[in-house]
Amino acid sequence: MTGPQALADAFTGAFRRDPDGVWHAPGRVNLIGEHTDYNDGLVLPFALGLGVSVAAARRDDGVVEVRSRQAAAAVTAPVDGGPVVSEGWPPDRAWAAYPVGVARVLREHGTGGASLLIDSDLPQGAGLSSSAALECATALALCDLHGVQIDRPELARLAQRAENEQVGVPCGLMDQAASLLCTAGHALMLDCRSGLSAQMPFAPADSGMTLLVVDTRAAHALAGGEYARRRAECEEAASLLGVAALRDVKDLGGALGTLRDPVLRRRVQHVVTENHRVEATIGLLRAGAVPELGAMLSASHLSLRDQFEVSWPEADTAVGAALGAGARGGRMVGGGFGGSVIILTPTDRSDGVRDAVAAAYAERGWEPPEFHEAVPSDGARRVTP
Ligand code: GLA
């Protein structure tokens, strides 16, 4: 990604006019609380330094024109159309469903058209929420351009709605909330039922720790049926147990005794224990016990692997190799079936951990993974003028 001025200049070249501003929204890493958001549970994500920037200019002809520095195709669409998902756009234009979808949802709240040039330094398919970042940068730009005030928790829900209804991905609230609400040096504790959130100080470096993000180079496809199937399984289990959402299961033993289907039992076991792990992690953060978070991360990974069954071989290998080299813990992040893992390691072992993960990959003949150091960063914002 280039800086905001270079993006503004590129906008001028592409659209033959200056943009009205540049907006930025980050990707996220979820510290813990995976597949809990659509079960009305708790999540604890933080924003990354990487993200999506949008240079934008207002239009009053009811049209969104979207271009991307990462894609050749330009897309022009009316803001008053139906769900993008039903329009059957070809794969090379699929990315534009996110900004167009956001424009169509926000139109009901008074925004209109815009010309948008998008730039991203978030790897796509790495499970770091490049789609939510694109939605949130677009949403902020449209609100500012059209003078519409929507508070950020509500804007997160609208961006989620755009992804659900316009793009056809049944995601929960976490990614959009993380992109819009996170602040530097903190993880965001979000209650996905009430929408209430709190900033939890999280600065691994203060405890001599490093949180690595490893892009396992196995691209995930969230729109694929597995995510939707997990969500449907959770809803079915909640309905069999007579609760509104799995968050409401208080007696795990009783619930496991009630459910006959072993698959549903495994799903419930994950969601209920994962919510407990988020609560325990919040306690550890409050106590400043950062190294101890590692055990929670590793327990979450095992649960996602064995109970929720959404992990993938590269993630299991990366976590195993990191633990063998002295990391305190690690787990897959995001929806699963590809994407990234996080590894919590003492900083003085960080190089050894990277080497061990890279060596385990090389042994299996896999393309080398990519490492980033995760620094909890600020949420979405206008960057110019
Ligand atoms: C994806 C979804 C989120 C959440 C995670 C799993 O990132 O977009 O809403 O469900 O998977 O925790």
Short mmCIF file of C-alpha atoms in Angstrom, two decimals, residues 105-342:
data_model
loop_
_atom_site.label_atom_id
_atom_site.label_comp_id
_atom_site.label_asym_id
_atom_site.label_seq_id
_atom_site.Cartn_x
_atom_site.Cartn_y
_atom_site.Cartn_z
CA VAL A 105 -27.32 -0.54 2.86
CA LEU A 106 -26.22 2.95 3.92
CA ARG A 107 -28.42 4.54 1.30
CA GLU A 108 -31.39 3.81 3.60
CA HIS A 109 -29.65 6.07 6.13
CA GLY A 110 -29.15 8.98 3.75
CA THR A 111 -25.85 8.42 1.95
CA GLY A 112 -25.56 8.41 -1.86
CA GLY A 113 -23.07 7.76 -4.62
CA ALA A 114 -19.29 8.08 -4.69
CA SER A 115 -16.20 7.42 -6.73
CA LEU A 116 -13.85 5.18 -4.76
CA LEU A 117 -10.26 4.08 -5.27
CA ILE A 118 -9.23 1.27 -2.95
CA ASP A 119 -5.76 0.26 -1.80
CA SER A 120 -4.89 -2.55 0.59
CA ASP A 121 -1.85 -3.98 2.28
CA LEU A 122 -3.81 -6.76 3.93
CA PRO A 123 -3.21 -10.13 2.37
CA GLN A 124 -6.55 -11.42 1.04
CA GLY A 125 -7.71 -14.79 2.30
CA ALA A 126 -5.28 -14.59 5.24
CA GLY A 127 -8.11 -14.51 7.75
CA LEU A 128 -7.27 -10.94 8.80
CA SER A 129 -10.62 -9.45 7.76
CA SER A 130 -9.73 -7.70 4.55
CA SER A 131 -13.44 -7.70 3.64
CA ALA A 132 -14.54 -6.01 6.87
CA ALA A 133 -11.76 -3.44 6.46
CA LEU A 134 -13.00 -2.69 2.95
CA GLU A 135 -16.58 -2.38 4.19
CA CYS A 136 -15.66 -0.14 7.11
CA ALA A 137 -13.38 2.21 5.15
CA THR A 138 -16.15 2.57 2.56
CA ALA A 139 -18.82 3.10 5.22
CA LEU A 140 -16.88 5.88 6.95
CA ALA A 141 -16.13 7.57 3.62
CA LEU A 142 -19.79 7.49 2.51
CA CYS A 143 -21.03 8.88 5.84
CA ASP A 144 -18.52 11.74 5.78
CA LEU A 145 -19.09 12.54 2.10
CA HIS A 146 -22.86 12.74 2.55
CA GLY A 147 -22.84 14.36 6.00
CA VAL A 148 -24.58 11.38 7.65
CA GLN A 149 -23.91 10.72 11.36
CA ILE A 150 -24.08 7.10 12.47
CA ASP A 151 -22.40 6.02 15.69
CA ARG A 152 -19.72 3.40 15.28
CA PRO A 153 -21.42 0.44 16.97
CA GLU A 154 -24.40 0.98 14.67
CA LEU A 155 -22.14 1.44 11.64
CA ALA A 156 -20.49 -1.91 12.48
CA ARG A 157 -23.93 -3.58 12.47
CA LEU A 158 -24.76 -1.97 9.12
CA ALA A 159 -21.47 -3.12 7.59
CA GLN A 160 -22.19 -6.64 8.91
CA ARG A 161 -25.66 -6.41 7.39
CA ALA A 162 -24.11 -5.46 4.05
CA GLU A 163 -21.93 -8.56 4.17
CA ASN A 164 -24.87 -10.80 5.22
CA GLU A 165 -27.52 -9.49 2.85
CA GLN A 166 -25.59 -7.97 -0.03
CA VAL A 167 -22.60 -10.31 -0.32
CA GLY A 168 -24.37 -13.37 1.07
CA VAL A 169 -21.80 -14.26 3.77
CA PRO A 170 -23.50 -15.05 7.11
CA CYS A 171 -20.67 -13.56 9.23
CA GLY A 172 -21.07 -12.33 12.80
CA LEU A 173 -20.33 -8.85 14.13
CA MET A 174 -16.74 -9.24 15.29
CA ASP A 175 -14.74 -8.15 12.26
CA GLN A 176 -16.63 -4.95 11.51
CA ALA A 177 -16.74 -4.00 15.21
CA ALA A 178 -13.00 -4.59 15.52
CA SER A 179 -12.21 -2.47 12.48
CA LEU A 180 -14.37 0.44 13.69
CA LEU A 181 -13.99 0.32 17.48
CA CYS A 182 -10.45 -0.83 18.32
CA THR A 183 -7.85 1.53 19.73
CA ALA A 184 -4.04 1.31 19.79
CA GLY A 185 -2.56 -0.63 22.69
CA HIS A 186 -5.85 -2.39 23.45
CA ALA A 187 -7.91 -5.44 22.64
CA LEU A 188 -11.63 -4.85 22.31
CA MET A 189 -13.87 -6.80 24.64
CA LEU A 190 -17.16 -7.03 22.77
CA ASP A 191 -20.37 -8.58 23.96
CA CYS A 192 -22.00 -9.55 20.67
CA ARG A 193 -25.47 -9.75 22.23
CA SER A 194 -25.66 -6.35 23.91
CA GLY A 195 -23.15 -4.66 21.61
CA LEU A 196 -21.41 -3.27 24.72
CA SER A 197 -17.65 -3.05 24.48
CA ALA A 198 -14.65 -2.10 26.58
CA GLN A 199 -11.01 -1.41 25.77
CA MET A 200 -8.64 -3.83 27.50
CA PRO A 201 -4.99 -2.68 27.66
CA PHE A 202 -2.89 -5.19 25.72
CA ALA A 203 0.78 -4.46 25.10
CA PRO A 204 2.68 -7.77 24.89
CA ALA A 205 6.04 -5.98 24.56
CA ASP A 206 5.67 -4.58 28.11
CA SER A 207 5.91 -8.15 29.39
CA GLY A 208 8.82 -9.14 27.13
CA MET A 209 6.41 -10.99 24.85
CA THR A 210 5.79 -10.89 21.10
CA LEU A 211 2.58 -11.85 19.35
CA LEU A 212 3.38 -13.17 15.89
CA VAL A 213 0.81 -13.42 13.13
CA VAL A 214 1.67 -16.24 10.77
CA ASP A 215 -0.05 -16.19 7.39
CA THR A 216 -0.15 -19.95 6.80
CA ARG A 217 -0.51 -19.33 3.05
CA ALA A 218 -3.54 -21.56 2.87
CA ALA A 219 -6.17 -19.12 1.64
CA HIS A 220 -9.54 -19.52 3.26
CA ALA A 221 -12.89 -19.09 1.54
CA LEU A 222 -15.40 -17.85 4.07
CA ALA A 223 -18.23 -17.81 1.58
CA GLY A 224 -17.71 -21.56 1.25
CA GLY A 225 -20.34 -23.74 2.82
CA GLU A 226 -18.44 -24.81 5.96
CA TYR A 227 -18.80 -21.51 7.82
CA ALA A 228 -22.50 -21.35 7.05
CA ARG A 229 -22.85 -24.98 8.09
CA ARG A 230 -21.19 -24.33 11.49
CA ARG A 231 -23.51 -21.43 12.06
CA ALA A 232 -26.55 -23.51 11.17
CA GLU A 233 -25.36 -26.32 13.49
CA CYS A 234 -25.05 -23.86 16.37
CA GLU A 235 -28.54 -22.52 15.69
CA GLU A 236 -29.96 -26.03 15.54
CA ALA A 237 -28.28 -26.97 18.84
CA ALA A 238 -29.58 -23.80 20.52
CA SER A 239 -33.09 -24.55 19.36
CA LEU A 240 -32.89 -28.19 20.56
CA LEU A 241 -31.67 -26.92 23.93
CA GLY A 242 -34.44 -24.34 24.11
CA VAL A 243 -32.16 -21.31 24.38
CA ALA A 244 -32.01 -18.20 22.22
CA ALA A 245 -28.29 -18.72 21.49
CA LEU A 246 -25.50 -21.01 22.69
CA ARG A 247 -24.27 -18.19 24.87
CA ASP A 248 -27.19 -19.03 27.15
CA VAL A 249 -26.05 -22.60 27.88
CA LYS A 250 -25.14 -22.48 31.58
CA ASP A 251 -24.95 -26.20 32.28
CA LEU A 252 -22.61 -27.69 29.70
CA GLY A 253 -22.86 -31.22 31.13
CA GLY A 254 -26.64 -31.09 31.00
CA ALA A 255 -26.62 -29.77 27.44
CA LEU A 256 -24.23 -32.50 26.29
CA GLY A 257 -26.49 -35.07 27.91
CA THR A 258 -29.54 -33.69 26.11
CA LEU A 259 -28.09 -33.60 22.60
CA ARG A 260 -27.99 -36.92 20.75
CA ASP A 261 -26.02 -35.84 17.70
CA PRO A 262 -22.26 -36.11 18.44
CA VAL A 263 -21.50 -33.35 15.92
CA LEU A 264 -23.83 -30.91 17.68
CA ARG A 265 -22.34 -31.93 21.04
CA ARG A 266 -18.87 -31.05 19.79
CA ARG A 267 -20.03 -27.68 18.45
CA VAL A 268 -21.70 -26.79 21.75
CA GLN A 269 -18.67 -27.88 23.72
CA HIS A 270 -16.48 -25.52 21.71
CA VAL A 271 -18.75 -22.48 21.88
CA VAL A 272 -19.46 -22.77 25.61
CA THR A 273 -15.85 -23.39 26.63
CA GLU A 274 -14.58 -20.70 24.24
CA ASN A 275 -16.79 -18.13 25.96
CA HIS A 276 -15.28 -19.22 29.28
CA ARG A 277 -11.81 -18.84 27.80
CA VAL A 278 -12.61 -15.28 26.74
CA GLU A 279 -13.71 -14.50 30.29
CA ALA A 280 -10.56 -16.09 31.71
CA THR A 281 -8.42 -14.17 29.22
CA ILE A 282 -10.05 -10.90 30.29
CA GLY A 283 -9.11 -11.76 33.87
CA LEU A 284 -5.51 -12.43 32.85
CA LEU A 285 -5.33 -9.17 30.91
CA ARG A 286 -6.68 -7.29 33.94
CA ALA A 287 -3.98 -8.93 36.06
CA GLY A 288 -1.28 -8.05 33.50
CA ALA A 289 -0.48 -11.78 33.17
CA VAL A 290 0.33 -11.70 29.45
CA PRO A 291 2.57 -14.81 29.29
CA GLU A 292 -0.24 -16.85 30.89
CA LEU A 293 -2.50 -16.02 27.94
CA GLY A 294 -0.57 -18.65 26.00
CA ALA A 295 -2.38 -21.54 27.68
CA MET A 296 -5.75 -20.03 26.72
CA LEU A 297 -4.68 -19.62 23.10
CA SER A 298 -3.51 -23.22 22.84
CA ALA A 299 -6.67 -24.55 24.50
CA SER A 300 -8.74 -22.51 22.04
CA HIS A 301 -6.79 -24.00 19.15
CA LEU A 302 -7.38 -27.57 20.31
CA SER A 303 -11.07 -26.88 20.72
CA LEU A 304 -11.32 -25.32 17.25
CA ARG A 305 -9.41 -28.27 15.82
CA ASP A 306 -11.16 -31.13 17.59
CA GLN A 307 -14.59 -29.86 18.61
CA PHE A 308 -15.47 -27.21 16.06
CA GLU A 309 -13.38 -28.86 13.31
CA VAL A 310 -12.38 -25.72 11.46
CA SER A 311 -8.57 -25.92 11.65
CA TRP A 312 -6.34 -26.90 8.75
CA PRO A 313 -3.01 -28.79 8.47
CA GLU A 314 -0.78 -25.72 8.05
CA ALA A 315 -2.27 -24.12 11.18
CA ASP A 316 -1.80 -27.26 13.28
CA THR A 317 1.78 -27.60 12.05
CA ALA A 318 2.62 -23.94 12.73
CA VAL A 319 1.17 -24.04 16.25
CA GLY A 320 2.88 -27.36 17.05
CA ALA A 321 6.28 -26.22 15.77
CA ALA A 322 6.02 -22.92 17.66
CA LEU A 323 5.17 -24.65 20.95
CA GLY A 324 8.07 -27.05 20.42
CA ALA A 325 10.41 -24.05 20.06
CA GLY A 326 9.35 -22.42 23.33
CA ALA A 327 6.30 -20.32 22.40
CA ARG A 328 3.80 -19.88 25.26
CA GLY A 329 0.79 -20.62 23.09
CA GLY A 330 -0.82 -20.29 19.70
CA ARG A 331 -4.01 -20.76 17.78
CA MET A 332 -5.75 -20.35 14.46
CA VAL A 333 -7.71 -17.10 14.05
CA GLY A 334 -10.83 -16.25 12.07
CA GLY A 335 -13.38 -18.49 10.44
CA GLY A 336 -10.97 -21.35 9.72
CA PHE A 337 -10.09 -23.66 6.79
CA GLY A 338 -7.14 -21.41 5.95
CA GLY A 339 -5.78 -18.02 6.92
CA SER A 340 -3.54 -17.09 9.84
CA VAL A 341 -2.45 -18.28 13.25
CA ILE A 342 -1.19 -16.23 16.17
#
